[in-house]
């Protein structure tokens, strides 16, 4: 897979595009005007590996709140702006590292010109974030949705280029996965800017993770995409975990441990589902890139998980700890979890 070539830009201290690693983003779900809660959530996101955070700016008070938030966190902040270009100006004043403008609801040439001038002065990139759900109906009503989204983005890109502004990033999100994929494929060869990928309103964690994995995964596997955000109706840390899982599955990024767990079957003599969940929870606090296996039986477990670094294989009332498929110790069922964590720490 060859990565699509594009310009590189910086959002705060994070490099995006070109040969930079694909960046994981998320979005806070707190009321931005609640400064302590928002700072807290941004710190939680940073702890689980999020690299850029987007924050909603529904009004001027929220835009002003971005200043104390920005001073208290180290993750780069992107202000999410809809409807009112003056909120973009206020967010820039508050020191944000990036802007997201929705061309579906801020399209006025004069307003965009004003925002671009202020962003340029501060070297702040702008994402043109097209969303299928907020396309104006009077803009090319008979054109298919993917093309419609692309044309809308291109119109705003050309306007920004005419203002000698090229700190641009693009996203073309739709609920429909095939429309999303098609839109990104269409624009990929047309423009030299980084692309931010996402499937919008993806849903609750189970469906949202699958839908995002399919949409984002199809594009990443074609070399398209420089930043990703998995939208889930859940705490944003779940978005970050799913994003890394997608990147890990395509061998694009590795962060923290990989958990391999057998599906369990009639041979298992312990509750593997509960055990795997407990291990998964403990692994969230470990940042080492290690492959950990939780296997249901001692007969097949270690062999099936040979390419794992460490693991446990359960038997009747006890279990074996293994390294690279070789059993290194046997412990009682009660100690399995702790013994595994010790083994991981020593590995
Ligand atoms: S490791 Fe053992 S318990 Fe798990 S699926 Fe394989 S045979 Fe069944």
PDB file of N, CA and C in Angstrom, residues 64 82 104 113 131 140 149 201 214 269 279 341:
ATOM      1  N   UNK A  64     -14.576  31.824  24.334  1.00  0.00           N
ATOM      2  CA  UNK A  64     -13.697  32.459  25.338  1.00  0.00           C
ATOM      3  C   UNK A  64     -13.129  31.424  26.311  1.00  0.00           C
ATOM      4  N   UNK A  82     -19.547  26.212  13.562  1.00  0.00           N
ATOM      5  CA  UNK A  82     -20.689  26.152  12.635  1.00  0.00           C
ATOM      6  C   UNK A  82     -21.417  27.495  12.683  1.00  0.00           C
ATOM      7  N   UNK A 104     -21.045  23.915   4.785  1.00  0.00           N
ATOM      8  CA  UNK A 104     -22.493  23.812   4.614  1.00  0.00           C
ATOM      9  C   UNK A 104     -23.236  24.913   5.350  1.00  0.00           C
ATOM     10  N   UNK A 113     -13.073  35.017   4.059  1.00  0.00           N
ATOM     11  CA  UNK A 113     -11.871  35.837   3.853  1.00  0.00           C
ATOM     12  C   UNK A 113     -11.368  36.384   5.191  1.00  0.00           C
ATOM     13  N   UNK A 131     -20.042  17.900   5.742  1.00  0.00           N
ATOM     14  CA  UNK A 131     -20.849  16.876   6.368  1.00  0.00           C
ATOM     15  C   UNK A 131     -22.099  16.677   5.507  1.00  0.00           C
ATOM     16  N   UNK A 140     -26.270  22.562  -5.963  1.00  0.00           N
ATOM     17  CA  UNK A 140     -26.248  21.403  -6.859  1.00  0.00           C
ATOM     18  C   UNK A 140     -27.199  20.284  -6.404  1.00  0.00           C
ATOM     19  N   UNK A 149     -20.669  16.615  -2.073  1.00  0.00           N
ATOM     20  CA  UNK A 149     -19.750  16.919  -0.970  1.00  0.00           C
ATOM     21  C   UNK A 149     -18.391  17.374  -1.508  1.00  0.00           C
ATOM     22  N   UNK A 201     -21.910  10.270  12.651  1.00  0.00           N
ATOM     23  CA  UNK A 201     -23.022   9.640  13.387  1.00  0.00           C
ATOM     24  C   UNK A 201     -22.963   8.118  13.301  1.00  0.00           C
ATOM     25  N   UNK A 214     -14.959  -0.284   8.860  1.00  0.00           N
ATOM     26  CA  UNK A 214     -15.145  -0.574   7.438  1.00  0.00           C
ATOM     27  C   UNK A 214     -14.830   0.676   6.609  1.00  0.00           C
ATOM     28  N   UNK A 269     -12.691 -24.457  30.830  1.00  0.00           N
ATOM     29  CA  UNK A 269     -13.200 -24.774  32.174  1.00  0.00           C
ATOM     30  C   UNK A 269     -13.276 -23.548  33.080  1.00  0.00           C
ATOM     31  N   UNK A 279      -8.674  -8.809  31.890  1.00  0.00           N
ATOM     32  CA  UNK A 279      -7.316  -8.568  31.374  1.00  0.00           C
ATOM     33  C   UNK A 279      -7.317  -7.296  30.522  1.00  0.00           C
ATOM     34  N   UNK A 341      -0.042 -10.125  34.766  1.00  0.00           N
ATOM     35  CA  UNK A 341       0.423  -8.726  34.777  1.00  0.00           C
ATOM     36  C   UNK A 341       1.914  -8.666  35.141  1.00  0.00           C
TER      37      UNK A 341
END
